[in-house]
Amino acid sequence: MHIKDALKYGETQERIFLLDAWKETDLFSEEEKVILSITEEITFIHQSGLTDNTYNRVIKLFSETYLAQIIMAVTMINVWNRIAISTHKPIIH
């Protein structure tokens, strides 16, 4: 569902295919890499949470308001994923 939408709005197949390797490629901007770091660290919050390194990088690039918006977006996606998994409901495309 998300890949189809991303392609529709102009994302490249190359970047989609390399999303798992975002740390090793230069196809993503510094801003995108910081947002991907936030996403991983919040999703796997039990490992170490949002690290000081990531927090300090994001504050240099974005306002605290924008950071809060990113955190809310990541949190909501995680909530919807947990609801879908917990209720065994099929994903609607």
Coordinates of N, CA, C and O in Angstrom, one line a residue:
M1 N 0.8 -1.2 0.0 CA 0.0 0.0 0.0 C 0.9 1.3 0.0 O 0.7 2.2 -0.8
H2 N 1.8 1.3 0.9 CA 2.7 2.5 1.0 C 3.6 2.7 -0.2 O 3.9 3.8 -0.6
I3 N 4.1 1.5 -0.6 CA 5.0 1.6 -1.8 C 4.3 2.1 -3.0 O 4.8 3.0 -3.7
K4 N 3.1 1.6 -3.2 CA 2.3 2.0 -4.4 C 2.1 3.5 -4.3 O 2.2 4.3 -5.3
D5 N 1.7 4.0 -3.1 CA 1.5 5.5 -3.0 C 2.8 6.3 -3.2 O 2.8 7.3 -3.8
A6 N 3.9 5.8 -2.6 CA 5.2 6.5 -2.8 C 5.5 6.6 -4.2 O 6.0 7.7 -4.7
L7 N 5.4 5.5 -5.0 CA 5.7 5.6 -6.4 C 4.8 6.5 -7.2 O 5.2 7.3 -8.0
K8 N 3.5 6.5 -6.8 CA 2.5 7.4 -7.4 C 2.9 8.9 -7.2 O 2.7 9.7 -8.1
Y9 N 3.5 9.2 -6.0 CA 3.9 10.6 -5.7 C 5.3 10.9 -6.1 O 5.8 11.9 -5.7
G10 N 6.0 10.0 -6.9 CA 7.2 10.4 -7.4 C 8.5 9.8 -6.8 O 9.6 10.1 -7.2
E11 N 8.3 8.9 -5.7 CA 9.5 8.3 -5.1 C 10.1 7.3 -6.1 O 9.4 6.8 -7.0
T12 N 11.4 7.1 -6.1 CA 12.0 6.2 -7.0 C 12.1 4.8 -6.5 O 12.1 4.6 -5.2
Q13 N 12.1 3.8 -7.4 CA 12.2 2.4 -7.0 C 13.5 2.2 -6.3 O 13.6 1.4 -5.3
E14 N 14.6 2.8 -6.8 CA 15.9 2.7 -6.2 C 15.9 3.0 -4.7 O 16.4 2.3 -3.9
R15 N 15.3 4.2 -4.3 CA 15.3 4.6 -2.9 C 14.4 3.6 -2.1 O 14.7 3.3 -1.0
I16 N 13.3 3.2 -2.7 CA 12.5 2.2 -2.0 C 13.2 0.9 -1.7 O 13.2 0.4 -0.6
F17 N 13.9 0.4 -2.7 CA 14.7 -0.9 -2.6 C 15.8 -0.7 -1.6 O 16.2 -1.7 -0.9
L18 N 16.4 0.5 -1.5 CA 17.5 0.7 -0.6 C 17.1 1.2 0.8 O 18.0 1.6 1.6
L19 N 15.8 1.3 1.1 CA 15.4 1.9 2.3 C 16.0 1.1 3.5 O 16.4 1.7 4.5
D20 N 16.0 -0.2 3.4 CA 16.6 -1.0 4.5 C 18.1 -0.7 4.7 O 18.7 -0.9 5.8
A21 N 18.8 -0.1 3.7 CA 20.2 0.2 3.8 C 20.4 1.7 3.8 O 21.4 2.2 3.4
W22 N 19.4 2.4 4.4 CA 19.5 3.9 4.4 C 20.8 4.4 5.0 O 21.3 5.5 4.6
K23 N 21.3 3.7 6.0 CA 22.6 4.2 6.7 C 23.8 4.1 5.8 O 24.7 4.8 6.0
E24 N 23.8 3.1 4.8 CA 24.9 2.9 4.0 C 24.9 3.6 2.6 O 25.8 3.4 1.8
T25 N 23.8 4.3 2.3 CA 23.7 4.9 1.0 C 23.7 6.4 1.1 O 23.3 7.0 2.2
D26 N 24.0 7.1 0.1 CA 23.9 8.6 0.1 C 22.7 9.0 -0.7 O 22.6 10.2 -1.1
L27 N 21.7 8.1 -0.9 CA 20.5 8.5 -1.6 C 19.5 9.2 -0.8 O 18.5 9.8 -1.3
F28 N 19.8 9.3 0.5 CA 18.9 10.0 1.5 C 19.6 11.2 2.0 O 20.8 11.1 2.4
S29 N 18.9 12.3 2.1 CA 19.4 13.5 2.7 C 19.7 13.3 4.2 O 19.2 12.4 4.8
E30 N 20.5 14.3 4.7 CA 20.7 14.3 6.1 C 19.4 14.4 6.9 O 19.2 13.7 7.9
E31 N 18.5 15.2 6.5 CA 17.2 15.3 7.1 C 16.4 14.0 7.1 O 15.9 13.6 8.1
E32 N 16.4 13.4 6.0 CA 15.7 12.1 5.9 C 16.4 11.0 6.8 O 15.7 10.2 7.4
K33 N 17.7 11.0 6.8 CA 18.4 10.1 7.7 C 18.1 10.3 9.2 O 18.0 9.3 9.9
V34 N 18.0 11.5 9.6 CA 17.7 11.8 11.0 C 16.3 11.3 11.3 O 16.0 10.7 12.3
I35 N 15.3 11.6 10.3 CA 13.9 11.1 10.6 C 13.9 9.6 10.6 O 13.2 9.0 11.4
L36 N 14.7 8.9 9.7 CA 14.7 7.5 9.8 C 15.3 7.0 11.1 O 14.9 6.0 11.7
S37 N 16.3 7.7 11.6 CA 16.9 7.3 12.9 C 15.8 7.4 14.0 O 15.7 6.5 14.9
I38 N 15.1 8.5 14.0 CA 14.1 8.7 15.0 C 13.0 7.6 14.9 O 12.6 7.0 15.9
T39 N 12.7 7.3 13.7 CA 11.7 6.2 13.5 C 12.1 4.9 14.0 O 11.4 4.2 14.8
E40 N 13.4 4.5 13.7 CA 13.9 3.2 14.3 C 14.0 3.3 15.8 O 13.7 2.3 16.4
E41 N 14.5 4.3 16.3 CA 14.8 4.4 17.8 C 13.5 4.4 18.6 O 13.4 3.8 19.6
I42 N 12.5 5.0 18.0 CA 11.2 5.0 18.7 C 10.5 3.7 18.6 O 9.9 3.1 19.5
T43 N 10.6 3.1 17.4 CA 9.9 1.8 17.1 C 10.6 0.8 18.0 O 9.9 -0.1 18.6
F44 N 11.9 0.8 18.2 CA 12.6 -0.2 19.0 C 13.0 0.5 20.3 O 14.1 0.4 20.8
I45 N 12.0 1.2 20.9 CA 12.3 2.0 22.1 C 12.9 1.2 23.3 O 13.6 1.7 24.1
H46 N 12.6 -0.1 23.3 CA 13.0 -1.0 24.4 C 14.6 -1.2 24.3 O 15.2 -1.6 25.3
Q47 N 15.2 -0.9 23.2 CA 16.6 -1.1 23.1 C 17.4 0.1 23.7 O 18.3 -0.2 24.4
S48 N 17.1 1.3 23.3 CA 17.8 2.4 23.9 C 17.0 3.7 23.9 O 17.5 4.8 24.4
G49 N 15.8 3.7 23.3 CA 15.0 4.9 23.1 C 15.7 5.9 22.2 O 16.6 5.6 21.4
L50 N 15.2 7.1 22.2 CA 15.7 8.1 21.3 C 17.0 8.6 21.9 O 17.1 9.2 23.0
T51 N 18.1 8.3 21.2 CA 19.5 8.5 21.8 C 19.8 10.0 21.8 O 19.2 10.8 21.0
D52 N 20.7 10.4 22.6 CA 21.2 11.8 22.7 C 21.8 12.2 21.4 O 21.6 13.3 20.9
N53 N 22.5 11.3 20.7 CA 23.1 11.6 19.4 C 22.0 12.0 18.4 O 22.1 13.0 17.7
T54 N 21.0 11.2 18.3 CA 19.9 11.5 17.3 C 19.2 12.7 17.7 O 18.9 13.6 16.9
Y55 N 18.9 12.9 19.0 CA 18.2 14.1 19.5 C 19.0 15.4 19.1 O 18.5 16.3 18.6
N56 N 20.3 15.3 19.4 CA 21.1 16.5 19.1 C 21.2 16.8 17.6 O 21.3 17.9 17.2
R57 N 21.3 15.7 16.8 CA 21.3 15.9 15.3 C 20.0 16.5 14.9 O 20.0 17.4 14.0
V58 N 18.8 16.1 15.4 CA 17.5 16.6 14.9 C 17.3 18.1 15.4 O 16.8 18.9 14.6
I59 N 17.8 18.4 16.5 CA 17.6 19.8 17.0 C 18.4 20.8 16.1 O 18.1 21.9 16.0
K60 N 19.5 20.3 15.6 CA 20.3 21.2 14.7 C 19.6 21.4 13.3 O 19.8 22.4 12.7
L61 N 18.8 20.4 12.9 CA 18.1 20.5 11.6 C 16.7 21.0 11.7 O 16.2 21.6 10.7
F62 N 16.0 20.7 12.8 CA 14.5 21.0 12.9 C 14.2 21.7 14.2 O 15.0 21.6 15.2
S63 N 13.1 22.3 14.2 CA 12.6 22.9 15.5 C 12.1 21.8 16.4 O 11.8 20.7 16.0
E64 N 11.9 22.2 17.7 CA 11.4 21.2 18.6 C 9.9 20.9 18.3 O 9.4 19.8 18.5
T65 N 9.2 21.9 17.7 CA 7.8 21.6 17.3 C 7.8 20.5 16.2 O 7.0 19.6 16.2
Y66 N 8.7 20.6 15.2 CA 8.7 19.7 14.1 C 9.2 18.3 14.7 O 8.6 17.3 14.3
L67 N 10.1 18.3 15.6 CA 10.5 17.0 16.3 C 9.3 16.4 16.9 O 9.0 15.2 16.8
A68 N 8.5 17.2 17.6 CA 7.3 16.7 18.3 C 6.3 16.1 17.2 O 5.7 15.0 17.5
Q69 N 6.2 16.7 16.1 CA 5.3 16.2 15.0 C 5.8 14.9 14.5 O 5.1 14.0 14.2
I70 N 7.1 14.8 14.3 CA 7.7 13.5 13.8 C 7.5 12.4 14.8 O 7.1 11.3 14.5
I71 N 7.7 12.7 16.1 CA 7.5 11.7 17.2 C 6.1 11.3 17.2 O 5.8 10.1 17.3
M72 N 5.1 12.2 17.1 CA 3.7 11.8 17.0 C 3.4 11.0 15.8 O 2.6 10.0 16.0
A73 N 3.9 11.3 14.7 CA 3.6 10.5 13.5 C 4.2 9.0 13.6 O 3.5 8.1 13.4
V74 N 5.4 8.9 14.1 CA 6.0 7.6 14.3 C 5.2 6.8 15.4 O 4.9 5.6 15.2
T75 N 4.8 7.5 16.4 CA 4.1 6.8 17.5 C 2.7 6.3 17.0 O 2.3 5.2 17.3
M76 N 2.0 7.1 16.2 CA 0.7 6.7 15.7 C 0.8 5.6 14.7 O 0.0 4.7 14.8
I77 N 1.9 5.6 13.9 CA 2.1 4.4 13.0 C 2.3 3.2 13.8 O 1.7 2.1 13.5
N78 N 3.1 3.3 14.9 CA 3.3 2.1 15.7 C 2.0 1.7 16.4 O 1.8 0.5 16.6
V79 N 1.2 2.6 16.9 CA -0.1 2.2 17.5 C -0.9 1.5 16.5 O -1.5 0.4 16.8
W80 N -1.1 2.0 15.3 CA -1.9 1.3 14.3 C -1.4 -0.1 14.0 O -2.2 -1.0 13.8
N81 N -0.1 -0.2 13.9 CA 0.5 -1.5 13.6 C 0.2 -2.5 14.8 O -0.2 -3.6 14.5
R82 N 0.3 -2.0 16.0 CA 0.0 -2.9 17.1 C -1.5 -3.3 17.2 O -1.8 -4.4 17.5
I83 N -2.3 -2.3 16.9 CA -3.8 -2.7 16.8 C -4.0 -3.7 15.8 O -4.8 -4.7 16.0
A84 N -3.5 -3.5 14.6 CA -3.7 -4.5 13.5 C -3.2 -5.9 13.9 O -3.9 -6.9 13.6
I85 N -2.0 -5.9 14.4 CA -1.4 -7.2 14.8 C -2.3 -7.9 15.9 O -2.6 -9.1 15.9
S86 N -2.7 -7.1 16.9 CA -3.4 -7.6 18.1 C -4.8 -8.1 17.7 O -5.3 -9.0 18.4
T87 N -5.4 -7.5 16.8 CA -6.8 -7.8 16.4 C -6.9 -8.8 15.2 O -8.0 -9.2 14.9
H88 N -5.7 -9.2 14.7 CA -5.7 -10.1 13.6 C -6.6 -9.7 12.4 O -7.1 -10.5 11.7
K89 N -6.7 -8.4 12.2 CA -7.5 -7.9 11.1 C -6.7 -7.8 9.8 O -5.5 -7.4 9.9
P90 N -7.3 -8.1 8.7 CA -6.5 -8.0 7.4 C -6.2 -6.5 7.1 O -7.0 -5.6 7.4
I91 N -5.1 -6.3 6.4 CA -4.8 -5.0 5.9 C -5.6 -4.7 4.7 O -5.7 -5.5 3.8
I92 N -6.3 -3.5 4.7 CA -7.1 -3.1 3.6 C -6.3 -2.2 2.7 O -5.7 -1.3 3.1
H93 N -6.3 -2.5 1.4 CA -5.5 -1.8 0.4 C -6.4 -0.7 -0.2 O -7.3 -0.8 -0.7

